[in-house]
Tab-separated table of C-alpha atoms in Angstrom:
chain	number	residue	atom	x	y	z
A	1	UNK	CA	0.000	0.000	0.000
A	2	UNK	CA	2.823	2.387	0.899
A	3	UNK	CA	4.648	1.485	-2.277
A	4	UNK	CA	1.568	2.256	-4.349
A	5	UNK	CA	1.123	5.616	-2.649
A	6	UNK	CA	4.763	6.463	-3.226
A	7	UNK	CA	4.525	5.496	-6.888
A	8	UNK	CA	1.365	7.561	-7.313
A	9	UNK	CA	3.001	10.603	-5.721
A	10	UNK	CA	6.046	10.127	-7.908
A	11	UNK	CA	3.969	10.187	-11.065
A	12	UNK	CA	1.822	13.199	-10.092
A	13	UNK	CA	4.700	15.454	-8.914
A	14	UNK	CA	6.192	16.179	-12.384
A	15	UNK	CA	2.780	16.863	-13.877
A	16	UNK	CA	1.864	19.196	-10.983
A	17	UNK	CA	5.153	21.052	-11.384
A	18	UNK	CA	4.564	21.483	-15.116
A	19	UNK	CA	1.060	22.811	-14.480
A	20	UNK	CA	2.336	25.339	-11.938
A	21	UNK	CA	5.180	26.374	-14.243
A	22	UNK	CA	2.785	26.761	-17.165
A	23	UNK	CA	0.464	28.940	-15.080
A	24	UNK	CA	3.363	31.134	-13.949
A	25	UNK	CA	4.764	31.542	-17.452
A	26	UNK	CA	1.308	32.357	-18.842
A	27	UNK	CA	0.755	34.933	-16.109
A	28	UNK	CA	4.115	36.555	-16.778
A	29	UNK	CA	3.453	36.661	-20.518
A	30	UNK	CA	0.061	38.292	-19.950
A	31	UNK	CA	1.452	40.755	-17.422
A	32	UNK	CA	4.569	41.470	-19.475
A	33	UNK	CA	3.215	44.338	-21.630
A	34	UNK	CA	1.661	46.112	-18.626
A	35	UNK	CA	4.858	45.614	-16.643
A	36	UNK	CA	6.862	47.015	-19.562
A	37	UNK	CA	4.751	50.177	-19.655
A	38	UNK	CA	4.568	50.883	-15.928
A	39	UNK	CA	7.819	49.413	-14.632
A	40	UNK	CA	10.299	49.296	-17.532
A	41	UNK	CA	13.317	48.621	-15.317
A	42	UNK	CA	11.632	45.625	-13.634
A	43	UNK	CA	10.520	44.331	-17.042
A	44	UNK	CA	14.069	44.616	-18.335
A	45	UNK	CA	15.575	42.576	-15.496
A	46	UNK	CA	12.823	39.929	-15.581
A	47	UNK	CA	12.360	39.486	-19.325
A	48	UNK	CA	14.585	41.630	-21.503
A	49	UNK	CA	17.969	40.943	-19.948
A	50	UNK	CA	17.764	37.094	-19.956
A	51	UNK	CA	16.639	37.155	-23.588
A	52	UNK	CA	19.410	39.600	-24.534
A	53	UNK	CA	22.047	37.454	-22.805
A	54	UNK	CA	20.873	34.426	-24.771
A	55	UNK	CA	21.092	36.380	-28.034
A	56	UNK	CA	24.601	37.572	-27.243
A	57	UNK	CA	25.823	34.055	-26.446
A	58	UNK	CA	24.080	32.518	-29.464
A	59	UNK	CA	25.169	35.104	-32.040
A	60	UNK	CA	28.651	36.032	-30.785
A	61	UNK	CA	30.644	33.637	-32.991
A	62	UNK	CA	28.737	34.189	-36.279
A	63	UNK	CA	28.595	37.921	-35.552
A	64	UNK	CA	32.366	38.135	-35.105
A	65	UNK	CA	32.881	36.133	-38.291
A	66	UNK	CA	30.425	38.234	-40.278
A	67	UNK	CA	32.051	41.484	-39.138
A	68	UNK	CA	35.540	40.284	-40.018
A	69	UNK	CA	36.639	39.994	-36.389
A	70	UNK	CA	37.316	36.228	-36.504
A	71	UNK	CA	40.745	34.853	-37.402
A	72	UNK	CA	41.506	31.443	-38.954
A	73	UNK	CA	43.431	29.111	-36.677
A	74	UNK	CA	45.489	27.811	-39.617
A	75	UNK	CA	46.950	29.473	-42.704
A	76	UNK	CA	44.629	29.452	-45.699
A	77	UNK	CA	46.866	27.090	-47.696
A	78	UNK	CA	46.853	24.505	-44.902
A	79	UNK	CA	43.088	24.610	-44.630
A	80	UNK	CA	42.654	24.099	-48.378
A	81	UNK	CA	45.166	21.256	-48.322
A	82	UNK	CA	43.294	19.543	-45.508
A	83	UNK	CA	39.995	19.872	-47.290
A	84	UNK	CA	41.298	18.488	-50.558
A	85	UNK	CA	43.617	15.803	-49.258
A	86	UNK	CA	41.807	14.402	-46.247
A	87	UNK	CA	38.279	15.714	-46.496
A	88	UNK	CA	38.544	17.165	-43.003
A	89	UNK	CA	36.262	20.037	-42.040
A	90	UNK	CA	37.937	23.424	-41.738
A	91	UNK	CA	38.900	24.395	-38.200
A	92	UNK	CA	36.630	26.788	-36.317
A	93	UNK	CA	37.913	30.366	-36.569
A	94	UNK	CA	39.309	32.046	-33.508
A	95	UNK	CA	36.980	34.766	-32.193
A	96	UNK	CA	37.556	37.408	-29.500
A	97	UNK	CA	36.535	36.289	-26.037
A	98	UNK	CA	34.114	38.260	-23.892
A	99	UNK	CA	33.615	38.371	-20.145
A	100	UNK	CA	30.576	38.433	-17.885
A	101	UNK	CA	27.514	40.331	-19.094
A	102	UNK	CA	26.895	43.014	-16.493
A	103	UNK	CA	23.367	44.467	-16.370
A	104	UNK	CA	22.363	48.132	-16.167
A	105	UNK	CA	18.932	49.663	-15.639
A	106	UNK	CA	18.402	49.965	-19.390
A	107	UNK	CA	20.875	47.586	-21.006
A	108	UNK	CA	24.121	45.762	-20.292
A	109	UNK	CA	27.828	45.957	-20.872
A	110	UNK	CA	30.675	43.501	-21.280
A	111	UNK	CA	34.400	43.465	-21.900
A	112	UNK	CA	35.901	41.819	-24.990
A	113	UNK	CA	39.546	40.950	-25.487
A	114	UNK	CA	41.070	41.890	-28.844
A	115	UNK	CA	42.918	39.321	-30.921
A	116	UNK	CA	46.470	40.107	-32.072
A	117	UNK	CA	46.365	42.649	-34.880
A	118	UNK	CA	42.975	44.078	-33.912
A	119	UNK	CA	42.321	47.644	-32.746
A	120	UNK	CA	39.261	49.170	-30.996
A	121	UNK	CA	38.133	50.846	-34.237
A	122	UNK	CA	37.436	47.385	-35.688
A	123	UNK	CA	34.798	46.858	-32.980
A	124	UNK	CA	33.464	50.405	-33.319
A	125	UNK	CA	32.629	49.689	-36.974
A	126	UNK	CA	30.816	46.502	-35.916
A	127	UNK	CA	28.629	48.276	-33.314
A	128	UNK	CA	25.574	48.729	-35.630
A	129	UNK	CA	25.665	45.021	-36.524
A	130	UNK	CA	25.801	44.124	-32.818
A	131	UNK	CA	22.770	46.296	-32.079
A	132	UNK	CA	20.828	44.679	-34.926
A	133	UNK	CA	21.754	41.126	-33.942
A	134	UNK	CA	20.959	41.639	-30.251
A	135	UNK	CA	17.764	43.634	-30.765
A	136	UNK	CA	19.115	46.687	-28.924
A	137	UNK	CA	18.536	50.378	-29.538
A	138	UNK	CA	22.252	51.177	-29.701
A	139	UNK	CA	25.662	49.695	-28.958
A	140	UNK	CA	28.654	51.817	-27.986
A	141	UNK	CA	32.236	50.537	-28.076
A	142	UNK	CA	35.055	52.287	-26.228
A	143	UNK	CA	38.618	51.278	-25.315
A	144	UNK	CA	38.859	49.995	-21.748
A	145	UNK	CA	42.570	49.265	-21.494
A	146	UNK	CA	45.226	48.011	-23.923
A	147	UNK	CA	43.872	44.888	-25.614
A	148	UNK	CA	40.334	45.253	-24.228
A	149	UNK	CA	37.191	47.117	-25.323
A	150	UNK	CA	34.027	47.883	-23.391
A	151	UNK	CA	30.811	47.099	-25.279
A	152	UNK	CA	27.751	48.857	-23.823
A	153	UNK	CA	24.245	48.196	-25.160
A	154	UNK	CA	21.038	50.091	-24.377
A	155	UNK	CA	17.602	48.635	-25.030
A	156	UNK	CA	15.832	52.003	-25.219
A	157	UNK	CA	16.888	55.550	-25.970
A	158	UNK	CA	17.297	57.154	-22.509
A	159	UNK	CA	17.729	60.521	-24.203
A	160	UNK	CA	14.164	60.502	-25.559
A	161	UNK	CA	12.652	61.300	-22.157
A	162	UNK	CA	15.440	62.070	-19.676
A	163	UNK	CA	14.216	61.618	-16.116
A	164	UNK	CA	15.307	63.783	-13.196
A	165	UNK	CA	16.900	61.416	-10.652
A	166	UNK	CA	15.698	61.562	-7.064
A	167	UNK	CA	18.111	63.318	-4.765
A	168	UNK	CA	19.417	61.027	-2.046
A	169	UNK	CA	21.471	62.345	0.817
A	170	UNK	CA	23.149	65.741	1.003
A	171	UNK	CA	24.036	67.641	-2.153
A	172	UNK	CA	27.748	67.750	-2.933
A	173	UNK	CA	29.063	71.261	-3.361
A	174	UNK	CA	29.456	72.335	-7.008
A	175	UNK	CA	27.985	69.060	-8.264
A	176	UNK	CA	24.769	69.194	-10.322
A	177	UNK	CA	22.739	66.520	-12.151
A	178	UNK	CA	21.740	68.354	-15.334
A	179	UNK	CA	20.352	65.527	-17.477
A	180	UNK	CA	20.756	61.924	-18.567
A	181	UNK	CA	23.510	60.040	-20.376
A	182	UNK	CA	22.808	57.600	-23.185
A	183	UNK	CA	23.651	54.789	-20.743
A	184	UNK	CA	20.686	55.821	-18.582
A	185	UNK	CA	22.897	57.212	-15.825
A	186	UNK	CA	22.584	60.785	-14.597
A	187	UNK	CA	24.549	63.445	-16.435
A	188	UNK	CA	26.464	65.174	-13.680
A	189	UNK	CA	28.591	68.299	-14.014
A	190	UNK	CA	31.055	68.312	-11.126
A	191	UNK	CA	33.037	71.548	-11.065
A	192	UNK	CA	35.339	70.229	-8.356
A	193	UNK	CA	36.487	67.482	-10.734
A	194	UNK	CA	36.374	69.402	-14.051
A	195	UNK	CA	36.428	73.090	-13.116
A	196	UNK	CA	35.983	74.823	-16.487
A	197	UNK	CA	33.509	74.048	-19.295
A	198	UNK	CA	32.887	75.096	-22.895
A	199	UNK	CA	29.279	74.767	-24.118
A	200	UNK	CA	28.467	75.347	-27.787
A	201	UNK	CA	25.256	75.039	-29.745
A	202	UNK	CA	23.169	76.736	-32.415
A	203	UNK	CA	19.884	78.506	-31.742
A	204	UNK	CA	17.266	76.117	-30.288
A	205	UNK	CA	19.796	73.330	-29.914
A	206	UNK	CA	19.456	73.082	-26.114
A	207	UNK	CA	22.385	75.235	-24.985
A	208	UNK	CA	20.230	77.629	-22.950
A	209	UNK	CA	18.289	74.733	-21.442
A	210	UNK	CA	21.537	73.211	-20.207
A	211	UNK	CA	22.598	76.510	-18.628
A	212	UNK	CA	19.150	76.731	-16.987
A	213	UNK	CA	19.604	73.252	-15.527
A	214	UNK	CA	23.088	74.117	-14.266
A	215	UNK	CA	21.964	77.364	-12.628
A	216	UNK	CA	18.913	75.640	-11.133
A	217	UNK	CA	21.194	73.084	-9.497
A	218	UNK	CA	23.715	75.647	-8.242
A	219	UNK	CA	21.162	78.172	-6.940
A	220	UNK	CA	20.397	76.276	-3.678
A	221	UNK	CA	24.110	75.800	-2.954
A	222	UNK	CA	26.373	78.201	-1.014
A	223	UNK	CA	28.117	79.520	-4.123
A	224	UNK	CA	28.287	82.893	-5.876
A	225	UNK	CA	27.012	83.114	-9.442
A	226	UNK	CA	28.424	85.804	-11.745
A	227	UNK	CA	27.099	86.461	-15.243
A	228	UNK	CA	28.663	87.937	-18.375
A	229	UNK	CA	26.058	88.416	-21.118
A	230	UNK	CA	27.132	90.937	-23.734
A	231	UNK	CA	23.834	90.634	-25.601
A	232	UNK	CA	22.325	93.167	-23.211
A	233	UNK	CA	21.637	90.522	-20.574
A	234	UNK	CA	18.910	88.906	-22.676
A	235	UNK	CA	19.759	85.412	-21.438
A	236	UNK	CA	21.308	85.695	-17.977
A	237	UNK	CA	19.055	88.468	-16.661
A	238	UNK	CA	16.569	85.688	-15.814
A	239	UNK	CA	18.822	84.728	-12.921
A	240	UNK	CA	19.639	88.287	-11.823
A	241	UNK	CA	18.134	87.923	-8.307
A	242	UNK	CA	20.571	85.068	-7.669
A	243	UNK	CA	23.598	86.698	-9.374
A	244	UNK	CA	26.241	88.468	-7.330
A	245	UNK	CA	27.173	90.508	-10.429
A	246	UNK	CA	26.048	90.774	-14.061
A	247	UNK	CA	27.784	92.480	-17.001
A	248	UNK	CA	25.528	93.231	-19.974
A	249	UNK	CA	28.045	94.782	-22.397
A	250	UNK	CA	31.723	94.390	-23.184
A	251	UNK	CA	32.820	97.477	-21.257
A	252	UNK	CA	31.174	96.153	-18.095
A	253	UNK	CA	32.512	92.676	-18.840
A	254	UNK	CA	36.108	93.915	-18.972
A	255	UNK	CA	35.743	95.611	-15.575
A	256	UNK	CA	33.992	92.600	-14.034
A	257	UNK	CA	36.539	90.094	-15.349
A	258	UNK	CA	39.399	92.306	-14.131
A	259	UNK	CA	37.787	92.430	-10.681
A	260	UNK	CA	37.497	88.633	-10.692
A	261	UNK	CA	41.195	88.343	-11.542
A	262	UNK	CA	41.994	90.631	-8.575
A	263	UNK	CA	39.745	88.504	-6.351
A	264	UNK	CA	41.633	85.408	-7.476
A	265	UNK	CA	45.006	87.010	-6.727
A	266	UNK	CA	43.788	88.024	-3.249
A	267	UNK	CA	42.800	84.425	-2.578
A	268	UNK	CA	46.204	83.296	-3.770
A	269	UNK	CA	47.804	85.540	-1.139
A	270	UNK	CA	45.573	84.037	1.567
A	271	UNK	CA	46.453	80.474	0.533
A	272	UNK	CA	50.157	81.270	0.405
A	273	UNK	CA	50.029	82.803	3.904
A	274	UNK	CA	48.226	79.694	5.211
A	275	UNK	CA	50.710	77.410	3.398
A	276	UNK	CA	47.994	75.533	1.483
A	277	UNK	CA	47.816	74.844	-2.241
A	278	UNK	CA	44.136	75.705	-2.735
A	279	UNK	CA	41.158	77.128	-0.870
A	280	UNK	CA	39.955	73.630	0.030
A	281	UNK	CA	42.970	73.332	2.321
A	282	UNK	CA	41.768	76.299	4.390
A	283	UNK	CA	39.617	75.811	7.514
A	284	UNK	CA	35.947	75.760	6.553
A	285	UNK	CA	35.149	78.958	8.460
A	286	UNK	CA	37.950	80.783	6.633
A	287	UNK	CA	37.264	79.367	3.191
A	288	UNK	CA	36.029	81.954	0.655
A	289	UNK	CA	32.810	81.307	-1.207
A	290	UNK	CA	33.222	79.498	-4.571
A	291	UNK	CA	32.439	81.668	-7.600
A	292	UNK	CA	30.932	80.265	-10.804
A	293	UNK	CA	31.320	82.635	-13.761
A	294	UNK	CA	28.838	82.049	-16.596
A	295	UNK	CA	29.794	83.690	-19.910
A	296	UNK	CA	27.030	83.599	-22.499
A	297	UNK	CA	27.840	84.156	-26.187
A	298	UNK	CA	31.617	84.273	-26.023
A	299	UNK	CA	31.824	85.640	-29.590
A	300	UNK	CA	30.438	88.989	-28.390
A	301	UNK	CA	33.561	89.429	-26.255
A	302	UNK	CA	35.964	88.816	-29.135
A	303	UNK	CA	34.286	90.401	-32.163
A	304	UNK	CA	36.089	93.589	-33.274
A	305	UNK	CA	34.635	96.504	-35.257
A	306	UNK	CA	37.115	99.275	-34.356
A	307	UNK	CA	40.520	99.814	-32.773
A	308	UNK	CA	39.006	100.651	-29.401
A	309	UNK	CA	37.046	97.401	-29.463
A	310	UNK	CA	40.259	95.539	-30.235
A	311	UNK	CA	41.753	96.704	-26.943
A	312	UNK	CA	38.600	95.721	-25.042
A	313	UNK	CA	38.484	92.301	-26.692
A	314	UNK	CA	42.131	91.682	-25.864
A	315	UNK	CA	41.592	92.705	-22.236
A	316	UNK	CA	38.532	90.454	-21.886
A	317	UNK	CA	40.298	87.481	-23.462
A	318	UNK	CA	43.386	87.930	-21.291
A	319	UNK	CA	41.276	88.108	-18.127
A	320	UNK	CA	39.360	84.954	-19.056
A	321	UNK	CA	42.552	83.039	-19.752
A	322	UNK	CA	44.030	84.117	-16.408
A	323	UNK	CA	40.866	83.048	-14.592
A	324	UNK	CA	40.986	79.672	-16.324
A	325	UNK	CA	44.651	79.189	-15.417
A	326	UNK	CA	44.386	80.261	-11.777
A	327	UNK	CA	40.749	79.781	-10.840
A	328	UNK	CA	40.422	76.033	-10.274
A	329	UNK	CA	42.576	76.000	-7.147
A	330	UNK	CA	41.203	79.303	-5.875
A	331	UNK	CA	37.493	78.603	-6.152
A	332	UNK	CA	36.687	80.424	-9.403
A	333	UNK	CA	35.052	78.280	-12.096
A	334	UNK	CA	34.224	79.124	-15.713
A	335	UNK	CA	31.252	78.054	-17.830
A	336	UNK	CA	31.743	79.586	-21.295
A	337	UNK	CA	28.928	79.256	-23.837
A	338	UNK	CA	28.431	80.360	-27.437
A	339	UNK	CA	26.635	79.655	-30.693
A	340	UNK	CA	29.857	79.885	-32.646
A	341	UNK	CA	33.409	79.421	-31.417
A	342	UNK	CA	36.251	79.445	-33.914
A	343	UNK	CA	39.869	80.429	-34.366
A	344	UNK	CA	38.719	83.300	-36.601
A	345	UNK	CA	37.664	85.146	-33.438
A	346	UNK	CA	41.325	85.535	-32.547
A	347	UNK	CA	44.174	83.627	-30.912
A	348	UNK	CA	42.682	84.329	-27.478
A	349	UNK	CA	39.816	81.921	-28.177
A	350	UNK	CA	42.185	79.056	-28.961
A	351	UNK	CA	44.253	79.765	-25.851
A	352	UNK	CA	41.095	79.883	-23.727
A	353	UNK	CA	39.771	76.647	-25.251
A	354	UNK	CA	42.929	74.850	-24.145
A	355	UNK	CA	42.106	75.700	-20.505
A	356	UNK	CA	38.497	74.467	-20.632
A	357	UNK	CA	38.722	70.760	-19.850
A	358	UNK	CA	35.010	69.971	-20.126
A	359	UNK	CA	33.307	70.314	-23.512
A	360	UNK	CA	29.639	70.113	-24.462
A	361	UNK	CA	28.643	70.305	-28.128
A	362	UNK	CA	24.997	70.514	-29.172
A	363	UNK	CA	23.896	70.759	-32.789
A	364	UNK	CA	25.986	73.503	-34.386
A	365	UNK	CA	25.542	75.536	-37.550
A	366	UNK	CA	29.131	75.169	-38.783
A	367	UNK	CA	31.615	72.292	-38.523
A	368	UNK	CA	34.369	74.629	-37.304
A	369	UNK	CA	32.580	75.145	-33.981
A	370	UNK	CA	32.294	71.404	-33.410
A	371	UNK	CA	35.951	71.024	-34.351
A	372	UNK	CA	36.929	73.739	-31.874
A	373	UNK	CA	34.889	72.101	-29.104
A	374	UNK	CA	35.737	68.428	-29.595
A	375	UNK	CA	38.383	67.961	-32.283
A	376	UNK	CA	41.370	68.149	-29.950
A	377	UNK	CA	39.882	65.638	-27.503
A	378	UNK	CA	38.291	62.839	-29.511
A	379	UNK	CA	37.606	62.442	-33.260
A	380	UNK	CA	34.768	59.968	-32.566
A	381	UNK	CA	33.038	62.562	-30.384
A	382	UNK	CA	33.297	65.035	-33.259
A	383	UNK	CA	31.546	62.622	-35.631
A	384	UNK	CA	28.780	61.981	-33.084
A	385	UNK	CA	28.196	65.722	-32.611
A	386	UNK	CA	27.972	66.345	-36.343
A	387	UNK	CA	25.276	63.648	-36.562
A	388	UNK	CA	22.866	65.482	-34.196
A	389	UNK	CA	19.747	66.521	-36.110
A	390	UNK	CA	17.480	69.551	-35.518
A	391	UNK	CA	14.805	67.189	-34.160
A	392	UNK	CA	17.144	66.157	-31.324
A	393	UNK	CA	16.973	69.425	-29.384
A	394	UNK	CA	18.759	69.140	-26.056
A	395	UNK	CA	20.943	66.253	-27.208
A	396	UNK	CA	24.657	66.922	-26.939
A	397	UNK	CA	28.033	65.244	-26.962
A	398	UNK	CA	30.113	65.879	-23.878
A	399	UNK	CA	33.809	65.169	-23.782
A	400	UNK	CA	36.719	65.507	-21.414
A	401	UNK	CA	40.019	63.806	-20.823
A	402	UNK	CA	38.047	60.804	-19.509
A	403	UNK	CA	36.291	60.105	-22.822
A	404	UNK	CA	32.981	61.143	-24.397
A	405	UNK	CA	29.257	60.452	-24.041
A	406	UNK	CA	25.982	61.404	-25.693
A	407	UNK	CA	23.650	63.146	-23.277
A	408	UNK	CA	20.532	65.300	-22.996
A	409	UNK	CA	19.767	67.976	-20.436
A	410	UNK	CA	16.588	68.203	-18.388
A	411	UNK	CA	13.979	70.633	-19.667
A	412	UNK	CA	14.199	73.678	-17.407
A	413	UNK	CA	12.107	76.435	-18.962
A	414	UNK	CA	12.797	80.147	-18.677
A	415	UNK	CA	9.884	80.451	-16.247
A	416	UNK	CA	11.333	77.654	-14.116
A	417	UNK	CA	14.773	79.292	-14.088
A	418	UNK	CA	13.301	82.667	-13.140
A	419	UNK	CA	11.272	81.127	-10.313
A	420	UNK	CA	14.268	79.212	-8.953
A	421	UNK	CA	16.445	82.341	-9.019
A	422	UNK	CA	13.794	84.266	-7.077
A	423	UNK	CA	13.303	81.424	-4.590
A	424	UNK	CA	16.977	81.317	-3.651
A	425	UNK	CA	17.735	85.038	-4.009
A	426	UNK	CA	18.357	85.240	-0.237
A	427	UNK	CA	21.381	82.941	-0.686
A	428	UNK	CA	23.165	85.375	-3.032
A	429	UNK	CA	26.601	86.112	-1.515
A	430	UNK	CA	27.711	89.735	-1.229
A	431	UNK	CA	31.122	90.147	-2.899
A	432	UNK	CA	32.431	93.679	-2.210
A	433	UNK	CA	35.350	93.040	-4.591
A	434	UNK	CA	32.898	93.175	-7.505
A	435	UNK	CA	31.039	96.346	-6.550
A	436	UNK	CA	33.305	98.653	-8.552
A	437	UNK	CA	32.818	96.519	-11.661
A	438	UNK	CA	29.167	97.527	-12.087
């Protein structure tokens, strides 16, 4: 009797398990579309990522062979000889090996080891084929270290609707999340790490929106904001309640920039007396307030129509270069923006560009501006910037010594920027050194 019961249980257990599994799979398939719409990250980890991993593993070898990244294990003559003489099948080609597939919230990434004779550009050219074979929105390839490339795939376009990340914990000084990267991560501008930035972009390309997002993030912080807008203050006057100083023409700009240079030299004297290398080495109660200088439409500072304007342009350019050279250690940071930036504006522009380590290039009207912004850092970034279309407003390519990324800033309207400046107007530091510059 016991044996019969045991046998009966043994026969019903597999069928019961299959029924339960079938019910679960059916429920997941029915709930999948709703889960995809409401909780895309959860859907990706439950459904999308396992399927993508299977596609990568299944297609890796034929994909490498089809893209010319596989290498024969034997010389061609030996293979032909074996086929003709012995009828043996040709040996399997040698393909690059890849490591663990590491998930992200909207894709995955992996490391691949190059075969002898291969370079990262070989994999860059194969990126579109990888995206097609794996069913991904885009695949980006970048060098990781000698002999290794990093392959990052994204299942959706995170730049289509960039989300503002929730703030967790205290805000780091001079660090602002201004948008989203194409990897889905937050686009963060950290002035402590990269102190000076060049932002270029044509009209309605997203340049002003990025500046709005940057000012909105800096306004609640204990920093001084200074504006230079030689187009009569048309852009930066929105933030005037939160600005410690604003120059609206070149004459005012020259005086203001000269005052900022004097402020920087005074801070240098303080640091030298305290035997520290920068203001961050000073005690917190003695540390001067950081100053972020926003220059909108840099071309207005350098354009020359008469001899007198030539002297003003030279003075403004010299002051900006000195601030860029000395400011990082002394708490003065530059954000220089313009629709057009080129060497035709004068040698001062090229010298200033060399001091601006962070670059952001939106859609531009002429290739020379993109070349000035990105050409000296990364040729691939230059190509990506030139591919931005008018429909991709807000999309930009950002580059630094660390590499390059595609990104898009959050939409901060002029009304939002004006409201934020008014809300935090009481935090505007009083800088007596800049009073005479008005």
